[in-house]
C-alpha positions as protocol buffer text, in pm:
chain_id: "A"
residue {
  index: 1
  type: MET
  ca { x: 1847 y: 2498 z: 9326 }
}
residue {
  index: 2
  type: HIS
  ca { x: 1781 y: 2519 z: 8941 }
}
residue {
  index: 3
  type: LEU
  ca { x: 2092 y: 2405 z: 8694 }
}
residue {
  index: 4
  type: SER
  ca { x: 2080 y: 2497 z: 8352 }
}
residue {
  index: 5
  type: THR
  ca { x: 2351 y: 2493 z: 8082 }
}
residue {
  index: 6
  type: HIS
  ca { x: 2387 y: 2617 z: 7741 }
}
residue {
  index: 7
  type: ASN
  ca { x: 2496 y: 2394 z: 7407 }
}
residue {
  index: 8
  type: TRP
  ca { x: 2674 y: 2646 z: 7193 }
}
residue {
  index: 9
  type: MET
  ca { x: 3037 y: 2506 z: 7280 }
}
residue {
  index: 10
  type: ARG
  ca { x: 2932 y: 2141 z: 7187 }
}
residue {
  index: 11
  type: ALA
  ca { x: 2974 y: 2018 z: 6847 }
}
residue {
  index: 12
  type: GLU
  ca { x: 2741 y: 1763 z: 6874 }
}
residue {
  index: 13
  type: PRO
  ca { x: 2361 y: 1702 z: 6815 }
}
residue {
  index: 14
  type: LEU
  ca { x: 2129 y: 1857 z: 7084 }
}
residue {
  index: 15
  type: GLU
  ca { x: 1967 y: 1504 z: 7166 }
}
residue {
  index: 16
  type: THR
  ca { x: 2341 y: 1382 z: 7286 }
}
residue {
  index: 17
  type: THR
  ca { x: 2345 y: 1702 z: 7489 }
}
residue {
  index: 18
  type: LEU
  ca { x: 2007 y: 1654 z: 7635 }
}
residue {
  index: 19
  type: LYS
  ca { x: 2054 y: 1303 z: 7719 }
}
residue {
  index: 20
  type: ARG
  ca { x: 2383 y: 1399 z: 7904 }
}
residue {
  index: 21
  type: ILE
  ca { x: 2278 y: 1720 z: 8108 }
}
residue {
  index: 22
  type: LYS
  ca { x: 1937 y: 1526 z: 8199 }
}
residue {
  index: 23
  type: ARG
  ca { x: 2171 y: 1232 z: 8358 }
}
residue {
  index: 24
  type: PHE
  ca { x: 2350 y: 1496 z: 8531 }
}
residue {
  index: 25
  type: GLY
  ca { x: 2046 y: 1656 z: 8700 }
}
residue {
  index: 26
  type: PHE
  ca { x: 2020 y: 1963 z: 8484 }
}
residue {
  index: 27
  type: GLU
  ca { x: 1649 y: 2099 z: 8433 }
}
residue {
  index: 28
  type: SER
  ca { x: 1684 y: 2361 z: 8147 }
}
residue {
  index: 29
  type: ILE
  ca { x: 1929 y: 2447 z: 7867 }
}
residue {
  index: 30
  type: GLU
  ca { x: 2007 y: 2784 z: 7662 }
}
residue {
  index: 31
  type: ILE
  ca { x: 1987 y: 2692 z: 7327 }
}
residue {
  index: 32
  type: SER
  ca { x: 2273 y: 2799 z: 7090 }
}
residue {
  index: 33
  type: GLY
  ca { x: 2155 y: 3101 z: 6906 }
}
residue {
  index: 34
  type: GLU
  ca { x: 2166 y: 2975 z: 6521 }
}
residue {
  index: 35
  type: PRO
  ca { x: 1769 y: 2971 z: 6444 }
}
residue {
  index: 36
  type: GLN
  ca { x: 1841 y: 2800 z: 6121 }
}
residue {
  index: 37
  type: GLN
  ca { x: 1984 y: 2513 z: 6308 }
}
residue {
  index: 38
  type: TYR
  ca { x: 1680 y: 2428 z: 6496 }
}
residue {
  index: 39
  type: LYS
  ca { x: 1324 y: 2328 z: 6374 }
}
residue {
  index: 40
  type: VAL
  ca { x: 1100 y: 2447 z: 6630 }
}
residue {
  index: 41
  type: GLU
  ca { x: 866 y: 2136 z: 6630 }
}
residue {
  index: 42
  type: ASP
  ca { x: 1155 y: 1903 z: 6640 }
}
residue {
  index: 43
  type: THR
  ca { x: 1330 y: 2077 z: 6912 }
}
residue {
  index: 44
  type: ARG
  ca { x: 1030 y: 2089 z: 7122 }
}
residue {
  index: 45
  type: ARG
  ca { x: 986 y: 1730 z: 7068 }
}
residue {
  index: 46
  type: LEU
  ca { x: 1324 y: 1635 z: 7189 }
}
residue {
  index: 47
  type: LEU
  ca { x: 1328 y: 1893 z: 7488 }
}
residue {
  index: 48
  type: ASP
  ca { x: 997 y: 1729 z: 7585 }
}
residue {
  index: 49
  type: GLN
  ca { x: 1120 y: 1370 z: 7539 }
}
residue {
  index: 50
  type: HIS
  ca { x: 1423 y: 1424 z: 7783 }
}
residue {
  index: 51
  type: GLY
  ca { x: 1230 y: 1653 z: 8047 }
}
residue {
  index: 52
  type: ILE
  ca { x: 1445 y: 1940 z: 7969 }
}
residue {
  index: 53
  type: ARG
  ca { x: 1297 y: 2265 z: 7918 }
}
residue {
  index: 54
  type: CYS
  ca { x: 1424 y: 2600 z: 7716 }
}
residue {
  index: 55
  type: TRP
  ca { x: 1542 y: 2820 z: 7947 }
}
residue {
  index: 56
  type: GLY
  ca { x: 1641 y: 3057 z: 7669 }
}
residue {
  index: 57
  type: THR
  ca { x: 1893 y: 3136 z: 7407 }
}
residue {
  index: 58
  type: VAL
  ca { x: 2207 y: 3318 z: 7364 }
}
residue {
  index: 59
  type: THR
  ca { x: 2327 y: 3535 z: 7055 }
}
residue {
  index: 60
  type: LEU
  ca { x: 2633 y: 3426 z: 6891 }
}
residue {
  index: 61
  type: GLN
  ca { x: 2762 y: 3787 z: 6763 }
}
residue {
  index: 62
  type: LEU
  ca { x: 3068 y: 3619 z: 6533 }
}
residue {
  index: 63
  type: GLY
  ca { x: 3172 y: 3730 z: 6193 }
}
residue {
  index: 64
  type: ASP
  ca { x: 2962 y: 4024 z: 6055 }
}
residue {
  index: 65
  type: ARG
  ca { x: 2714 y: 4016 z: 6345 }
}
residue {
  index: 66
  type: ASN
  ca { x: 2748 y: 4328 z: 6516 }
}
residue {
  index: 67
  type: LEU
  ca { x: 2492 y: 4586 z: 6661 }
}
residue {
  index: 68
  type: ALA
  ca { x: 2781 y: 4839 z: 6729 }
}
residue {
  index: 69
  type: ALA
  ca { x: 2872 y: 4823 z: 6337 }
}
residue {
  index: 70
  type: LYS
  ca { x: 2948 y: 5174 z: 6189 }
}
residue {
  index: 71
  type: ASP
  ca { x: 2775 y: 5030 z: 5856 }
}
residue {
  index: 72
  type: THR
  ca { x: 2412 y: 5064 z: 5872 }
}
residue {
  index: 73
  type: ALA
  ca { x: 2303 y: 4797 z: 5648 }
}
residue {
  index: 74
  type: GLN
  ca { x: 2544 y: 4566 z: 5890 }
}
residue {
  index: 75
  type: ARG
  ca { x: 2358 y: 4690 z: 6193 }
}
residue {
  index: 76
  type: ALA
  ca { x: 2015 y: 4618 z: 6021 }
}
residue {
  index: 77
  type: ARG
  ca { x: 2130 y: 4245 z: 5948 }
}
residue {
  index: 78
  type: SER
  ca { x: 2258 y: 4213 z: 6300 }
}
residue {
  index: 79
  type: VAL
  ca { x: 1896 y: 4358 z: 6443 }
}
residue {
  index: 80
  type: GLU
  ca { x: 1730 y: 4088 z: 6244 }
}
residue {
  index: 81
  type: TYR
  ca { x: 1967 y: 3833 z: 6365 }
}
residue {
  index: 82
  type: VAL
  ca { x: 1903 y: 3914 z: 6719 }
}
residue {
  index: 83
  type: LYS
  ca { x: 1536 y: 3927 z: 6655 }
}
residue {
  index: 84
  type: SER
  ca { x: 1545 y: 3595 z: 6520 }
}
residue {
  index: 85
  type: VAL
  ca { x: 1698 y: 3451 z: 6814 }
}
residue {
  index: 86
  type: VAL
  ca { x: 1447 y: 3626 z: 7027 }
}
residue {
  index: 87
  type: GLN
  ca { x: 1171 y: 3470 z: 6818 }
}
residue {
  index: 88
  type: MET
  ca { x: 1326 y: 3127 z: 6841 }
}
residue {
  index: 89
  type: ALA
  ca { x: 1322 y: 3148 z: 7232 }
}
residue {
  index: 90
  type: ALA
  ca { x: 980 y: 3246 z: 7236 }
}
residue {
  index: 91
  type: ASP
  ca { x: 874 y: 2962 z: 7003 }
}
residue {
  index: 92
  type: LEU
  ca { x: 1062 y: 2729 z: 7239 }
}
residue {
  index: 93
  type: GLY
  ca { x: 891 y: 2861 z: 7535 }
}
residue {
  index: 94
  type: GLY
  ca { x: 1211 y: 3036 z: 7666 }
}
residue {
  index: 95
  type: GLU
  ca { x: 1231 y: 3284 z: 7916 }
}
residue {
  index: 96
  type: ILE
  ca { x: 1575 y: 3484 z: 7827 }
}
residue {
  index: 97
  type: VAL
  ca { x: 1793 y: 3565 z: 7529 }
}
residue {
  index: 98
  type: THR
  ca { x: 2144 y: 3661 z: 7650 }
}
residue {
  index: 99
  type: VAL
  ca { x: 2253 y: 3917 z: 7411 }
}
residue {
  index: 100
  type: VAL
  ca { x: 2624 y: 4027 z: 7365 }
}
residue {
  index: 101
  type: PRO
  ca { x: 2606 y: 4340 z: 7148 }
}
residue {
  index: 102
  type: ALA
  ca { x: 2939 y: 4361 z: 6953 }
}
residue {
  index: 103
  type: THR
  ca { x: 3111 y: 4097 z: 6763 }
}
residue {
  index: 104
  type: VAL
  ca { x: 3312 y: 3853 z: 6964 }
}
residue {
  index: 105
  type: GLY
  ca { x: 3689 y: 3886 z: 6879 }
}
residue {
  index: 106
  type: LYS
  ca { x: 3649 y: 4223 z: 6758 }
}
residue {
  index: 107
  type: VAL
  ca { x: 3854 y: 4456 z: 6970 }
}
residue {
  index: 108
  type: VAL
  ca { x: 3910 y: 4762 z: 6775 }
}
residue {
  index: 109
  type: PRO
  ca { x: 3573 y: 5024 z: 6765 }
}
residue {
  index: 110
  type: GLU
  ca { x: 3494 y: 5137 z: 6428 }
}
residue {
  index: 111
  type: GLY
  ca { x: 3330 y: 5461 z: 6564 }
}
residue {
  index: 112
  type: LYS
  ca { x: 3347 y: 5707 z: 6848 }
}
residue {
  index: 113
  type: PRO
  ca { x: 3224 y: 5553 z: 7184 }
}
residue {
  index: 114
  type: GLU
  ca { x: 2921 y: 5793 z: 7175 }
}
residue {
  index: 115
  type: GLU
  ca { x: 2835 y: 5697 z: 6839 }
}
residue {
  index: 116
  type: GLU
  ca { x: 2855 y: 5327 z: 6879 }
}
residue {
  index: 117
  type: TRP
  ca { x: 2647 y: 5352 z: 7203 }
}
residue {
  index: 118
  type: ALA
  ca { x: 2386 y: 5534 z: 7025 }
}
residue {
  index: 119
  type: TRP
  ca { x: 2382 y: 5265 z: 6764 }
}
residue {
  index: 120
  type: VAL
  ca { x: 2361 y: 4983 z: 7009 }
}
residue {
  index: 121
  type: VAL
  ca { x: 2090 y: 5139 z: 7212 }
}
residue {
  index: 122
  type: ALA
  ca { x: 1885 y: 5202 z: 6889 }
}
residue {
  index: 123
  type: ALA
  ca { x: 1941 y: 4848 z: 6772 }
}
residue {
  index: 124
  type: LEU
  ca { x: 1833 y: 4713 z: 7101 }
}
residue {
  index: 125
  type: LYS
  ca { x: 1556 y: 4910 z: 7146 }
}
residue {
  index: 126
  type: GLU
  ca { x: 1410 y: 4742 z: 6812 }
}
residue {
  index: 127
  type: VAL
  ca { x: 1475 y: 4425 z: 6938 }
}
residue {
  index: 128
  type: TYR
  ca { x: 1380 y: 4486 z: 7280 }
}
residue {
  index: 129
  type: ALA
  ca { x: 1023 y: 4612 z: 7149 }
}
residue {
  index: 130
  type: LEU
  ca { x: 987 y: 4226 z: 6989 }
}
residue {
  index: 131
  type: SER
  ca { x: 1110 y: 4072 z: 7327 }
}
residue {
  index: 132
  type: GLU
  ca { x: 850 y: 4262 z: 7502 }
}
residue {
  index: 133
  type: ARG
  ca { x: 582 y: 4137 z: 7255 }
}
residue {
  index: 134
  type: VAL
  ca { x: 666 y: 3804 z: 7276 }
}
residue {
  index: 135
  type: GLY
  ca { x: 711 y: 3746 z: 7642 }
}
residue {
  index: 136
  type: VAL
  ca { x: 1106 y: 3695 z: 7660 }
}
residue {
  index: 137
  type: ARG
  ca { x: 1359 y: 3909 z: 7852 }
}
residue {
  index: 138
  type: LEU
  ca { x: 1688 y: 4042 z: 7710 }
}
residue {
  index: 139
  type: ALA
  ca { x: 2002 y: 3974 z: 7936 }
}
residue {
  index: 140
  type: LEU
  ca { x: 2295 y: 4192 z: 7831 }
}
residue {
  index: 141
  type: GLU
  ca { x: 2625 y: 4024 z: 7873 }
}
residue {
  index: 142
  type: PRO
  ca { x: 2961 y: 4213 z: 7932 }
}
residue {
  index: 143
  type: LEU
  ca { x: 3238 y: 4029 z: 7804 }
}
residue {
  index: 144
  type: ASN
  ca { x: 3597 y: 4071 z: 7884 }
}
residue {
  index: 145
  type: ARG
  ca { x: 3822 y: 4306 z: 7693 }
}
residue {
  index: 146
  type: PHE
  ca { x: 4012 y: 4020 z: 7518 }
}
residue {
  index: 147
  type: GLU
  ca { x: 3692 y: 3925 z: 7335 }
}
residue {
  index: 148
  type: THR
  ca { x: 3525 y: 4260 z: 7277 }
}
residue {
  index: 149
  type: TYR
  ca { x: 3605 y: 4623 z: 7321 }
}
residue {
  index: 150
  type: PHE
  ca { x: 3216 y: 4703 z: 7398 }
}
residue {
  index: 151
  type: LEU
  ca { x: 3036 y: 4633 z: 7729 }
}
residue {
  index: 152
  type: ASN
  ca { x: 3294 y: 4493 z: 7952 }
}
residue {
  index: 153
  type: ARG
  ca { x: 3200 y: 4554 z: 8303 }
}
residue {
  index: 154
  type: ALA
  ca { x: 2879 y: 4502 z: 8490 }
}
residue {
  index: 155
  type: ASP
  ca { x: 2796 y: 4891 z: 8550 }
}
residue {
  index: 156
  type: GLN
  ca { x: 2816 y: 4942 z: 8170 }
}
residue {
  index: 157
  type: ALA
  ca { x: 2578 y: 4652 z: 8121 }
}
residue {
  index: 158
  type: VAL
  ca { x: 2359 y: 4805 z: 8365 }
}
residue {
  index: 159
  type: ALA
  ca { x: 2366 y: 5139 z: 8168 }
}
residue {
  index: 160
  type: LEU
  ca { x: 2294 y: 5017 z: 7905 }
}
residue {
  index: 161
  type: ALA
  ca { x: 2006 y: 4789 z: 7998 }
}
residue {
  index: 162
  type: GLU
  ca { x: 1828 y: 5110 z: 8165 }
}
residue {
  index: 163
  type: ALA
  ca { x: 1893 y: 5297 z: 7823 }
}
residue {
  index: 164
  type: VAL
  ca { x: 1705 y: 5025 z: 7631 }
}
residue {
  index: 165
  type: GLY
  ca { x: 1390 y: 4952 z: 7855 }
}
residue {
  index: 166
  type: PRO
  ca { x: 1268 y: 4877 z: 8218 }
}
residue {
  index: 167
  type: HIS
  ca { x: 1252 y: 4498 z: 8169 }
}
residue {
  index: 168
  type: CYS
  ca { x: 1586 y: 4481 z: 7997 }
}
residue {
  index: 169
  type: GLY
  ca { x: 1851 y: 4280 z: 8228 }
}
residue {
  index: 170
  type: VAL
  ca { x: 2194 y: 4185 z: 8250 }
}
residue {
  index: 171
  type: CYS
  ca { x: 2387 y: 3851 z: 8225 }
}
residue {
  index: 172
  type: LEU
  ca { x: 2697 y: 3825 z: 8456 }
}
residue {
  index: 173
  type: ASP
  ca { x: 2916 y: 3570 z: 8400 }
}
residue {
  index: 174
  type: ALA
  ca { x: 3218 y: 3493 z: 8664 }
}
residue {
  index: 175
  type: PHE
  ca { x: 3462 y: 3432 z: 8399 }
}
residue {
  index: 176
  type: HIS
  ca { x: 3442 y: 3781 z: 8241 }
}
residue {
  index: 177
  type: LEU
  ca { x: 3375 y: 3936 z: 8571 }
}
residue {
  index: 178
  type: ASN
  ca { x: 3701 y: 3793 z: 8747 }
}
residue {
  index: 179
  type: ILE
  ca { x: 3904 y: 3970 z: 8461 }
}
residue {
  index: 180
  type: GLU
  ca { x: 3730 y: 4305 z: 8441 }
}
residue {
  index: 181
  type: GLU
  ca { x: 3594 y: 4394 z: 8794 }
}
residue {
  index: 182
  type: ALA
  ca { x: 3801 y: 4491 z: 9077 }
}
residue {
  index: 183
  type: ASP
  ca { x: 3540 y: 4350 z: 9318 }
}
residue {
  index: 184
  type: MET
  ca { x: 3291 y: 4105 z: 9119 }
}
residue {
  index: 185
  type: PHE
  ca { x: 3093 y: 4063 z: 9440 }
}
residue {
  index: 186
  type: ALA
  ca { x: 3034 y: 4433 z: 9442 }
}
residue {
  index: 187
  type: ALA
  ca { x: 2934 y: 4448 z: 9073 }
}
residue {
  index: 188
  type: ILE
  ca { x: 2673 y: 4159 z: 9123 }
}
residue {
  index: 189
  type: ARG
  ca { x: 2529 y: 4348 z: 9423 }
}
residue {
  index: 190
  type: ALA
  ca { x: 2505 y: 4675 z: 9208 }
}
residue {
  index: 191
  type: ALA
  ca { x: 2326 y: 4495 z: 8924 }
}
residue {
  index: 192
  type: LYS
  ca { x: 2077 y: 4301 z: 9132 }
}
residue {
  index: 193
  type: GLY
  ca { x: 1795 y: 4502 z: 9020 }
}
residue {
  index: 194
  type: ARG
  ca { x: 1854 y: 4390 z: 8649 }
}
residue {
  index: 195
  type: LEU
  ca { x: 2000 y: 4037 z: 8689 }
}
């Protein structure tokens, strides 16, 4: 079994996290999606030193980051941010970038559902083109309705991945599935081709 974890919820130096997870038997880590915090050479050295590989990264769609934003400039900045996370993953040897498309904590939409869907698909297609070039897979993660209004269920994530591209995947979190899915096991089985 392959054990991996993330570091985005830990307010500590990456080296501290790596030492602990190595001791507990983890093999890889999903690096926090803040590229300006990680110098690639230093991060690679730490990963190598502790025998942990970069599994990938996760976008932190906080504040102004929102692929579903009505404002085109805000969306463009958000696309550039997600692309920087994809590039960081590639530079660190990562395989996957988990993407939450809309701002976490934003529960009121700015546009009509079909408008926002089109905005997100267009934004993700731009990011997807980079991910294909650098060999990193996108994995779209639905969150529960208390954290975002956009993309809450596994079937929505699969539909969005299908709209983006053939190698776009989904990332299903049991915490969110347990809140949003009538049958989380059926949701996982239905997404099996994109997991």
